[in-house]
mmCIF file of C-alpha atoms and ligand atoms in Angstrom:
data_model
loop_
_atom_site.group_PDB
_atom_site.id
_atom_site.type_symbol
_atom_site.label_atom_id
_atom_site.label_comp_id
_atom_site.label_asym_id
_atom_site.label_seq_id
_atom_site.Cartn_x
_atom_site.Cartn_y
_atom_site.Cartn_z
ATOM 1 C CA MET A 456 128.120 80.324 121.611
ATOM 2 C CA ALA A 457 125.211 81.742 119.647
ATOM 3 C CA LEU A 458 124.669 81.522 115.915
ATOM 4 C CA LEU A 459 124.492 85.307 115.614
ATOM 5 C CA LYS A 460 127.906 86.325 116.765
ATOM 6 C CA LYS A 461 130.575 88.463 115.210
ATOM 7 C CA ARG A 462 134.024 86.951 115.160
ATOM 8 C CA ASN A 463 136.254 88.812 117.572
ATOM 9 C CA GLN A 464 139.971 89.125 117.304
ATOM 10 C CA GLY A 465 141.560 86.126 118.982
ATOM 11 C CA ASP A 466 138.467 83.915 118.660
ATOM 12 C CA GLU A 467 139.475 80.383 117.933
ATOM 13 C CA LEU A 468 137.940 79.037 114.755
ATOM 14 C CA GLN A 469 138.225 75.301 114.754
ATOM 15 C CA LEU A 470 136.064 72.247 114.530
ATOM 16 C CA ASN A 471 137.030 70.418 117.684
ATOM 17 C CA GLU A 472 133.532 71.064 118.988
ATOM 18 C CA ILE A 473 130.699 71.145 116.513
ATOM 19 C CA GLU A 474 127.793 73.057 117.972
ATOM 20 C CA TYR A 475 125.422 72.983 115.017
ATOM 21 C CA GLU A 476 125.380 69.380 113.858
ATOM 22 C CA TRP A 477 122.781 70.174 111.196
ATOM 23 C CA ALA A 478 125.374 72.309 109.417
ATOM 24 C CA GLN A 479 127.924 69.506 109.408
ATOM 25 C CA GLU A 480 125.314 67.005 108.167
ATOM 26 C CA LEU A 481 124.175 69.339 105.387
ATOM 27 C CA LEU A 482 127.785 69.968 104.400
ATOM 28 C CA ASP A 483 128.404 66.207 104.131
ATOM 29 C CA GLN A 484 125.300 65.838 101.958
ATOM 30 C CA ALA A 485 126.269 68.807 99.802
ATOM 31 C CA ILE A 486 129.712 67.374 99.129
ATOM 32 C CA ALA A 487 128.190 63.975 98.293
ATOM 33 C CA ASN A 488 125.951 65.750 95.741
ATOM 34 C CA THR A 489 128.856 67.243 93.751
ATOM 35 C CA TRP A 490 128.176 67.467 90.005
ATOM 36 C CA PHE A 491 129.327 69.399 86.959
ATOM 37 C CA PRO A 492 127.122 70.705 84.111
ATOM 38 C CA HIS A 493 128.982 68.963 81.266
ATOM 39 C CA GLU A 494 128.144 65.582 82.848
ATOM 40 C CA ALA A 495 124.750 66.013 81.153
ATOM 41 C CA PRO A 496 125.507 65.870 77.407
ATOM 42 C CA MET A 497 122.808 67.838 75.597
ATOM 43 C CA ALA A 498 122.853 66.547 71.990
ATOM 44 C CA GLU A 499 119.277 65.224 72.204
ATOM 45 C CA ASP A 500 118.111 68.496 73.737
ATOM 46 C CA ILE A 501 119.433 70.430 70.713
ATOM 47 C CA GLN A 502 117.194 68.323 68.480
ATOM 48 C CA ASP A 503 114.227 68.899 70.805
ATOM 49 C CA TRP A 504 114.905 72.646 70.944
ATOM 50 C CA MET A 505 114.813 72.975 67.170
ATOM 51 C CA GLY A 506 111.328 71.460 67.111
ATOM 52 C CA MET A 507 109.880 73.550 69.938
ATOM 53 C CA SER A 508 107.442 76.448 69.446
ATOM 54 C CA GLU A 509 108.473 80.087 69.874
ATOM 55 C CA GLU A 510 106.337 80.377 72.989
ATOM 56 C CA GLU A 511 108.022 77.354 74.561
ATOM 57 C CA LYS A 512 111.469 78.696 73.696
ATOM 58 C CA ASN A 513 110.628 82.164 75.019
ATOM 59 C CA ALA A 514 109.424 80.669 78.289
ATOM 60 C CA VAL A 515 112.641 78.658 78.702
ATOM 61 C CA ILE A 516 114.709 81.782 77.939
ATOM 62 C CA MET A 517 112.719 83.778 80.497
ATOM 63 C CA TYR A 518 113.171 81.038 83.107
ATOM 64 C CA ILE A 519 116.938 80.990 82.524
ATOM 65 C CA GLY A 520 117.001 84.792 82.385
ATOM 66 C CA PHE A 521 115.412 84.927 85.836
ATOM 67 C CA SER A 522 117.401 82.081 87.394
ATOM 68 C CA ASN A 523 120.896 83.013 86.292
ATOM 69 C CA PRO A 524 121.175 86.424 88.016
ATOM 70 C CA MET A 525 119.359 85.093 91.075
ATOM 71 C CA GLU A 526 122.244 82.667 91.635
ATOM 72 C CA TYR A 527 124.553 85.668 92.018
ATOM 73 C CA ASP A 528 122.018 87.514 94.167
ATOM 74 C CA VAL A 529 121.846 84.581 96.593
ATOM 75 C CA ASN A 530 125.631 84.735 96.899
ATOM 76 C CA GLU A 531 125.418 88.458 97.678
ATOM 77 C CA SER A 532 122.906 87.622 100.375
ATOM 78 C CA ILE A 533 125.254 85.028 101.889
ATOM 79 C CA THR A 534 128.266 87.362 101.663
ATOM 80 C CA TYR A 535 126.677 90.411 103.257
ATOM 81 C CA GLY A 536 123.738 88.986 105.186
ATOM 82 C CA MET A 537 125.041 85.732 106.657
ATOM 83 C CA LEU A 538 128.805 85.101 106.730
ATOM 84 C CA ASN A 539 129.509 88.391 108.432
ATOM 85 C CA HIS A 540 127.206 87.675 111.351
ATOM 86 C CA ILE A 541 128.001 84.041 112.080
ATOM 87 C CA ALA A 542 131.062 82.720 113.878
ATOM 88 C CA ALA A 543 130.359 78.950 114.009
ATOM 89 C CA PRO A 544 132.897 77.450 111.562
ATOM 90 C CA GLU A 545 130.651 74.508 110.594
ATOM 91 C CA VAL A 546 127.904 76.928 109.475
ATOM 92 C CA LYS A 547 130.380 79.165 107.659
ATOM 93 C CA MET A 548 131.850 76.150 105.850
ATOM 94 C CA TYR A 549 128.391 75.092 104.700
ATOM 95 C CA LEU A 550 127.610 78.605 103.443
ATOM 96 C CA VAL A 551 130.871 78.809 101.508
ATOM 97 C CA ARG A 552 130.115 75.430 99.957
ATOM 98 C CA GLN A 553 126.675 76.760 99.047
ATOM 99 C CA MET A 554 128.298 79.734 97.335
ATOM 100 C CA TRP A 555 130.269 77.351 95.120
ATOM 101 C CA GLU A 556 127.021 75.559 94.279
ATOM 102 C CA GLU A 557 125.365 78.835 93.241
ATOM 103 C CA VAL A 558 128.337 79.532 90.974
ATOM 104 C CA ASN A 559 127.981 76.016 89.549
ATOM 105 C CA HIS A 560 124.292 76.672 88.889
ATOM 106 C CA ALA A 561 125.113 79.924 87.076
ATOM 107 C CA LEU A 562 127.668 78.023 84.985
ATOM 108 C CA ALA A 563 125.068 75.328 84.288
ATOM 109 C CA PHE A 564 122.631 77.912 82.902
ATOM 110 C CA ASP A 565 125.490 79.333 80.855
ATOM 111 C CA TYR A 566 126.207 75.854 79.486
ATOM 112 C CA VAL A 567 122.547 75.486 78.469
ATOM 113 C CA ILE A 568 122.557 78.947 76.829
ATOM 114 C CA ASN A 569 125.668 78.076 74.822
ATOM 115 C CA THR A 570 124.530 74.583 73.862
ATOM 116 C CA LEU A 571 121.063 75.610 72.692
ATOM 117 C CA GLU A 572 122.514 78.748 71.070
ATOM 118 C CA ILE A 573 120.121 80.966 72.999
ATOM 119 C CA ASP A 574 120.472 84.721 72.376
ATOM 120 C CA ARG A 575 122.633 85.650 75.373
ATOM 121 C CA LYS A 576 121.618 89.292 75.353
ATOM 122 C CA LYS A 577 117.931 88.408 75.388
ATOM 123 C CA ALA A 578 118.442 85.908 78.211
ATOM 124 C CA PHE A 579 120.636 88.144 80.346
ATOM 125 C CA ASN A 580 118.445 91.221 79.878
ATOM 126 C CA THR A 581 115.317 89.376 81.008
ATOM 127 C CA HIS A 582 115.647 90.500 84.613
ATOM 128 C CA ILE A 583 115.835 94.107 83.419
ATOM 129 C CA ASP A 584 113.407 94.046 80.479
ATOM 130 C CA VAL A 585 110.549 91.983 81.897
ATOM 131 C CA PRO A 586 108.763 93.834 84.742
ATOM 132 C CA GLU A 587 107.405 90.614 86.300
ATOM 133 C CA VAL A 588 110.967 89.298 86.605
ATOM 134 C CA ARG A 589 112.429 92.615 87.724
ATOM 135 C CA VAL A 590 109.957 92.983 90.571
ATOM 136 C CA LYS A 591 110.941 89.569 91.949
ATOM 137 C CA GLU A 592 114.602 90.440 91.875
ATOM 138 C CA GLU A 593 113.907 93.800 93.536
ATOM 139 C CA PHE A 594 111.980 91.996 96.281
ATOM 140 C CA LEU A 595 115.135 90.068 97.198
ATOM 141 C CA MET A 596 117.572 92.911 96.468
ATOM 142 C CA SER A 597 115.825 95.320 98.829
ATOM 143 C CA SER A 598 116.807 93.004 101.634
ATOM 144 C CA ILE A 599 120.339 92.426 100.352
ATOM 145 C CA GLU A 600 120.908 96.180 100.020
ATOM 146 C CA LYS A 601 120.038 96.546 103.676
ATOM 147 C CA MET A 602 122.590 93.838 104.452
ATOM 148 C CA ILE A 603 125.226 95.682 102.404
ATOM 149 C CA GLU A 604 124.506 98.902 104.333
ATOM 150 C CA GLY A 605 125.094 96.845 107.479
ATOM 151 C CA ILE A 606 122.988 95.568 110.347
ATOM 152 C CA ASP A 607 123.824 95.217 114.023
ATOM 153 C CA VAL A 608 122.825 91.730 115.107
ATOM 154 C CA GLU A 609 123.258 92.672 118.740
ATOM 155 C CA THR A 610 120.071 94.721 118.475
ATOM 156 C CA GLU A 611 116.528 93.391 118.253
ATOM 157 C CA GLU A 612 116.005 95.052 114.867
ATOM 158 C CA GLY A 613 119.303 93.678 113.550
ATOM 159 C CA LYS A 614 118.337 90.134 114.552
ATOM 160 C CA LYS A 615 114.996 90.561 112.824
ATOM 161 C CA ASP A 616 116.727 91.888 109.694
ATOM 162 C CA PHE A 617 118.974 88.823 109.678
ATOM 163 C CA VAL A 618 115.890 86.565 109.804
ATOM 164 C CA ARG A 619 113.968 88.628 107.219
ATOM 165 C CA ASN A 620 116.856 88.302 104.772
ATOM 166 C CA ILE A 621 116.992 84.527 105.187
ATOM 167 C CA VAL A 622 113.219 84.310 104.699
ATOM 168 C CA LYS A 623 113.520 86.222 101.415
ATOM 169 C CA THR A 624 116.615 84.326 100.260
ATOM 170 C CA ASN A 625 116.281 80.728 101.405
ATOM 171 C CA ILE A 626 112.540 80.357 101.933
ATOM 172 C CA VAL A 627 111.070 82.564 99.183
ATOM 173 C CA THR A 628 113.718 82.602 96.442
ATOM 174 C CA GLU A 629 115.142 79.117 96.897
ATOM 175 C CA GLY A 630 112.179 77.399 98.520
ATOM 176 C CA VAL A 631 109.228 78.781 96.538
ATOM 177 C CA TRP A 632 110.300 80.611 93.372
ATOM 178 C CA PHE A 633 112.980 78.109 92.381
ATOM 179 C CA TYR A 634 110.613 75.178 92.995
ATOM 180 C CA SER A 635 108.087 76.798 90.673
ATOM 181 C CA GLY A 636 110.872 77.085 88.086
ATOM 182 C CA PHE A 637 111.919 73.454 88.565
ATOM 183 C CA MET A 638 108.368 72.318 87.924
ATOM 184 C CA PHE A 639 108.257 74.422 84.756
ATOM 185 C CA ALA A 640 111.596 73.046 83.502
ATOM 186 C CA LEU A 641 110.849 69.431 84.422
ATOM 187 C CA ASN A 642 107.462 69.593 82.722
ATOM 188 C CA PHE A 643 109.263 69.298 79.376
ATOM 189 C CA ARG A 644 110.643 65.918 80.430
ATOM 190 C CA GLN A 645 107.068 64.789 81.053
ATOM 191 C CA ARG A 646 106.640 65.296 77.297
ATOM 192 C CA LYS A 647 109.997 63.583 76.599
ATOM 193 C CA LEU A 648 111.663 66.897 75.730
ATOM 194 C CA LEU A 649 114.842 68.552 77.069
ATOM 195 C CA ARG A 650 115.676 65.487 79.128
ATOM 196 C CA ASN A 651 119.267 66.470 79.840
ATOM 197 C CA PHE A 652 118.219 69.978 80.798
ATOM 198 C CA ALA A 653 115.880 68.155 83.192
ATOM 199 C CA THR A 654 118.812 66.179 84.610
ATOM 200 C CA ILE A 655 120.659 69.446 85.284
ATOM 201 C CA THR A 656 117.459 70.774 86.872
ATOM 202 C CA ASP A 657 117.291 67.673 89.097
ATOM 203 C CA TRP A 658 120.841 68.338 90.273
ATOM 204 C CA ILE A 659 120.149 72.024 90.912
ATOM 205 C CA SER A 660 116.957 71.189 92.813
ATOM 206 C CA ARG A 661 118.826 68.682 94.986
ATOM 207 C CA ASP A 662 121.238 71.476 95.968
ATOM 208 C CA GLU A 663 118.446 73.992 96.499
ATOM 209 C CA ALA A 664 116.596 71.610 98.819
ATOM 210 C CA LEU A 665 119.651 71.757 101.091
ATOM 211 C CA HIS A 666 119.833 75.560 100.819
ATOM 212 C CA LEU A 667 116.231 75.662 101.928
ATOM 213 C CA LYS A 668 116.984 73.353 104.853
ATOM 214 C CA VAL A 669 119.952 75.387 106.023
ATOM 215 C CA GLY A 670 117.760 78.500 105.846
ATOM 216 C CA ILE A 671 115.070 76.900 107.988
ATOM 217 C CA ASN A 672 117.688 75.725 110.464
ATOM 218 C CA MET A 673 119.276 79.172 110.697
ATOM 219 C CA ILE A 674 115.900 80.854 111.226
ATOM 220 C CA LEU A 675 114.815 78.392 113.910
ATOM 221 C CA THR A 676 118.170 78.571 115.668
ATOM 222 C CA VAL A 677 118.132 82.367 115.810
ATOM 223 C CA LEU A 678 114.553 82.360 117.124
ATOM 224 C CA GLU A 679 115.410 79.740 119.700
ATOM 225 C CA GLU A 680 118.449 81.654 120.877
ATOM 226 C CA ASN A 681 116.743 85.069 120.776
ATOM 227 C CA PRO A 682 113.283 84.736 122.309
ATOM 228 C CA ASP A 683 113.100 88.552 122.525
ATOM 229 C CA ILE A 684 112.272 88.750 118.807
ATOM 230 C CA VAL A 685 109.615 86.034 118.918
ATOM 231 C CA THR A 686 106.393 88.051 118.855
ATOM 232 C CA ASN A 687 103.045 87.758 117.093
ATOM 233 C CA ASP A 688 103.821 90.857 115.037
ATOM 234 C CA PHE A 689 107.064 89.397 113.791
ATOM 235 C CA ALA A 690 105.351 86.099 113.014
ATOM 236 C CA ASP A 691 102.730 87.966 110.965
ATOM 237 C CA GLU A 692 105.440 89.842 109.160
ATOM 238 C CA ILE A 693 107.284 86.638 108.187
ATOM 239 C CA ARG A 694 104.073 85.023 107.037
ATOM 240 C CA ASN A 695 103.183 88.099 104.954
ATOM 241 C CA ILE A 696 106.576 88.080 103.227
ATOM 242 C CA ILE A 697 105.883 84.539 101.993
ATOM 243 C CA VAL A 698 102.301 85.311 100.939
ATOM 244 C CA GLU A 699 103.416 88.462 99.088
ATOM 245 C CA ALA A 700 106.109 86.447 97.293
ATOM 246 C CA VAL A 701 103.422 84.047 96.031
ATOM 247 C CA GLU A 702 101.592 87.014 94.437
ATOM 248 C CA LEU A 703 104.779 88.060 92.652
ATOM 249 C CA GLU A 704 105.330 84.513 91.431
ATOM 250 C CA MET A 705 101.777 84.203 90.137
ATOM 251 C CA ASN A 706 102.171 87.415 88.110
ATOM 252 C CA TYR A 707 105.516 86.165 86.806
ATOM 253 C CA ASN A 708 103.903 82.932 85.658
ATOM 254 C CA LYS A 709 101.334 84.902 83.648
ATOM 255 C CA ALA A 710 104.206 86.542 81.777
ATOM 256 C CA LEU A 711 106.049 83.207 81.495
ATOM 257 C CA LEU A 712 103.142 81.386 79.858
ATOM 258 C CA PRO A 713 100.806 84.012 78.379
ATOM 259 C CA LYS A 714 98.893 81.460 76.310
ATOM 260 C CA GLY A 715 99.941 78.240 77.982
ATOM 261 C CA ILE A 716 101.942 75.443 76.394
ATOM 262 C CA LEU A 717 101.241 71.750 76.052
ATOM 263 C CA GLY A 718 100.817 70.267 79.527
ATOM 264 C CA LEU A 719 101.227 73.543 81.385
ATOM 265 C CA ASN A 720 99.318 76.779 81.884
ATOM 266 C CA THR A 721 99.352 79.611 84.400
ATOM 267 C CA ASN A 722 96.611 78.165 86.613
ATOM 268 C CA PHE A 723 98.394 74.823 86.883
ATOM 269 C CA ILE A 724 101.782 76.281 87.731
ATOM 270 C CA ASN A 725 100.245 78.811 90.147
ATOM 271 C CA GLN A 726 98.466 76.063 92.038
ATOM 272 C CA TYR A 727 101.820 74.340 92.417
ATOM 273 C CA VAL A 728 103.320 77.610 93.721
ATOM 274 C CA GLN A 729 100.547 77.862 96.314
ATOM 275 C CA TYR A 730 101.017 74.217 97.280
ATOM 276 C CA VAL A 731 104.776 74.678 97.740
ATOM 277 C CA ALA A 732 104.327 77.953 99.658
ATOM 278 C CA ASP A 733 101.982 76.170 102.071
ATOM 279 C CA ARG A 734 104.647 73.528 102.688
ATOM 280 C CA ARG A 735 107.168 76.289 103.453
ATOM 281 C CA LEU A 736 104.695 77.959 105.844
ATOM 282 C CA GLU A 737 104.127 74.655 107.622
ATOM 283 C CA GLU A 738 107.847 73.991 107.875
ATOM 284 C CA LEU A 739 108.123 77.286 109.749
ATOM 285 C CA GLY A 740 105.240 76.306 112.022
ATOM 286 C CA PHE A 741 102.475 78.368 110.372
ATOM 287 C CA GLU A 742 99.041 77.285 109.224
ATOM 288 C CA PRO A 743 98.816 76.858 105.447
ATOM 289 C CA GLU A 744 97.394 79.831 103.530
ATOM 290 C CA PHE A 745 96.141 78.396 100.256
ATOM 291 C CA LYS A 746 95.129 74.816 101.111
ATOM 292 C CA VAL A 747 95.340 73.461 97.558
ATOM 293 C CA SER A 748 96.411 70.017 96.393
ATOM 294 C CA ASN A 749 99.626 69.353 94.486
ATOM 295 C CA PRO A 750 98.660 69.530 90.797
ATOM 296 C CA ALA A 751 102.030 68.123 89.711
ATOM 297 C CA LYS A 752 102.040 64.778 91.478
ATOM 298 C CA TRP A 753 104.952 63.720 89.317
ATOM 299 C CA MET A 754 107.245 66.204 91.069
ATOM 300 C CA SER A 755 109.351 64.592 93.751
ATOM 301 C CA THR A 756 107.710 65.005 97.106
ATOM 302 C CA ALA A 757 110.875 64.110 98.963
ATOM 303 C CA ASN A 758 111.709 67.734 99.673
ATOM 304 C CA ASP A 759 108.193 68.789 100.515
ATOM 305 C CA THR A 760 107.619 66.684 103.562
ATOM 306 C CA PHE A 761 110.422 67.255 105.982
ATOM 307 C CA GLN A 762 109.847 67.894 109.603
ATOM 308 C CA LEU A 763 107.248 70.274 110.880
ATOM 309 C CA VAL A 764 108.309 72.711 113.513
ATOM 310 C CA ASN A 765 106.598 75.220 115.640
ATOM 311 C CA PHE A 766 107.824 78.670 114.771
ATOM 312 C CA PHE A 767 106.861 80.649 117.823
ATOM 313 C CA GLU A 768 106.214 78.080 120.493
ATOM 314 C CA ALA A 769 107.970 75.227 122.203
ATOM 315 C CA VAL A 770 110.630 73.195 120.458
ATOM 316 C CA ASN A 771 109.048 70.047 119.026
ATOM 317 C CA THR A 772 110.526 66.597 118.605
ATOM 318 C CA SER A 773 111.676 66.828 115.026
ATOM 319 C CA TYR A 774 113.389 70.136 115.724
ATOM 320 C CA GLU A 775 115.330 68.521 118.533
ATOM 321 C CA VAL A 776 116.373 65.652 116.297
ATOM 322 C CA ASN A 777 117.451 68.053 113.598
ATOM 323 C CA ALA A 778 119.216 70.600 115.739
ATOM 324 C CA GLY A 779 121.376 68.531 118.055
ATOM 325 C CA GLY A 780 123.583 71.514 118.813
ATOM 326 C CA ILE A 781 120.799 73.483 120.380
ATOM 327 C CA LYS A 782 119.610 70.499 122.379
ATOM 328 C CA SER A 783 123.057 69.939 123.827
ATOM 329 C CA GLN A 784 123.413 73.634 124.532
ATOM 330 C CA LYS A 785 120.164 73.562 126.479
ATOM 331 C CA LYS A 786 121.306 70.566 128.485
ATOM 332 C CA ALA A 787 124.554 72.316 129.307
ATOM 333 C CA LYS A 788 122.751 75.281 130.883
HETATM 334 FE FE1 LIG Q 51 121.257 78.029 92.983
HETATM 335 FE FE1 LIG Q 52 120.553 78.073 96.282
#
């Protein structure tokens, strides 16, 4: 079986043989990570919020106003761009679990909005009113709209579209933009502010690290199984998508922190974005683009160091360890 395969009438869907062990392992981890927003009581955060400056509050509102709709957008991407083209039940189960997590994240932002008595209209209109936010959403939506129109994954172009959509969803949105947002949100905890909001952010980031991993695994599996799409031009295209997304994020951060706040300014956060984007490039087997150090050493590095793989060449050791299904498939040939 191949990852990119439409389910045909009469196909058996059962788990007696798991082909993609990485999906089963990620599903187990995801279930072990289950949490609910109200488990972080926010009384202290309300006190903090009342003492924060207008610029700090506006930045938090903009961050939430970007993140909340993106949770729904990711689910659209999974619905139209992934579930429809994959038959392996273990991968489908993971993706459905991920969809619940995205809903939980949206509810978590809603919980924060209600608790801090944030102007809902202002927060929810952010992705329409603020051009730097809108352009990021449009970057992802252009790909999702293509998925809604429909792609044929039996063609070379359809396979590439499937990969492009995962790059924009899991690598860019979840693996770069959201990490930039986590660093912004967690920075308040560094100043002993919004500590329960930070706990919620920790939980969201733990989920997103898995969404990033499943994205990398899906991309590498499709490339491995479809060597016809593995070309230098396509590699350049993937790399350029990630580099372009960094530009969008750097402009967004200028709007997020026009004057800078205590402990954080645009240059600092943009260096972190470049650092994280380089890790994502390396995880896909590319050379880093920006070659900067991590300015926020206090951020967990646990998610930034997982196995390196070689995007367009031979399968390396860590890939084999991670993707047992492909290894066994190769042996079976
Ligand atoms: Fe999410
Ligand atoms: Fe996610």
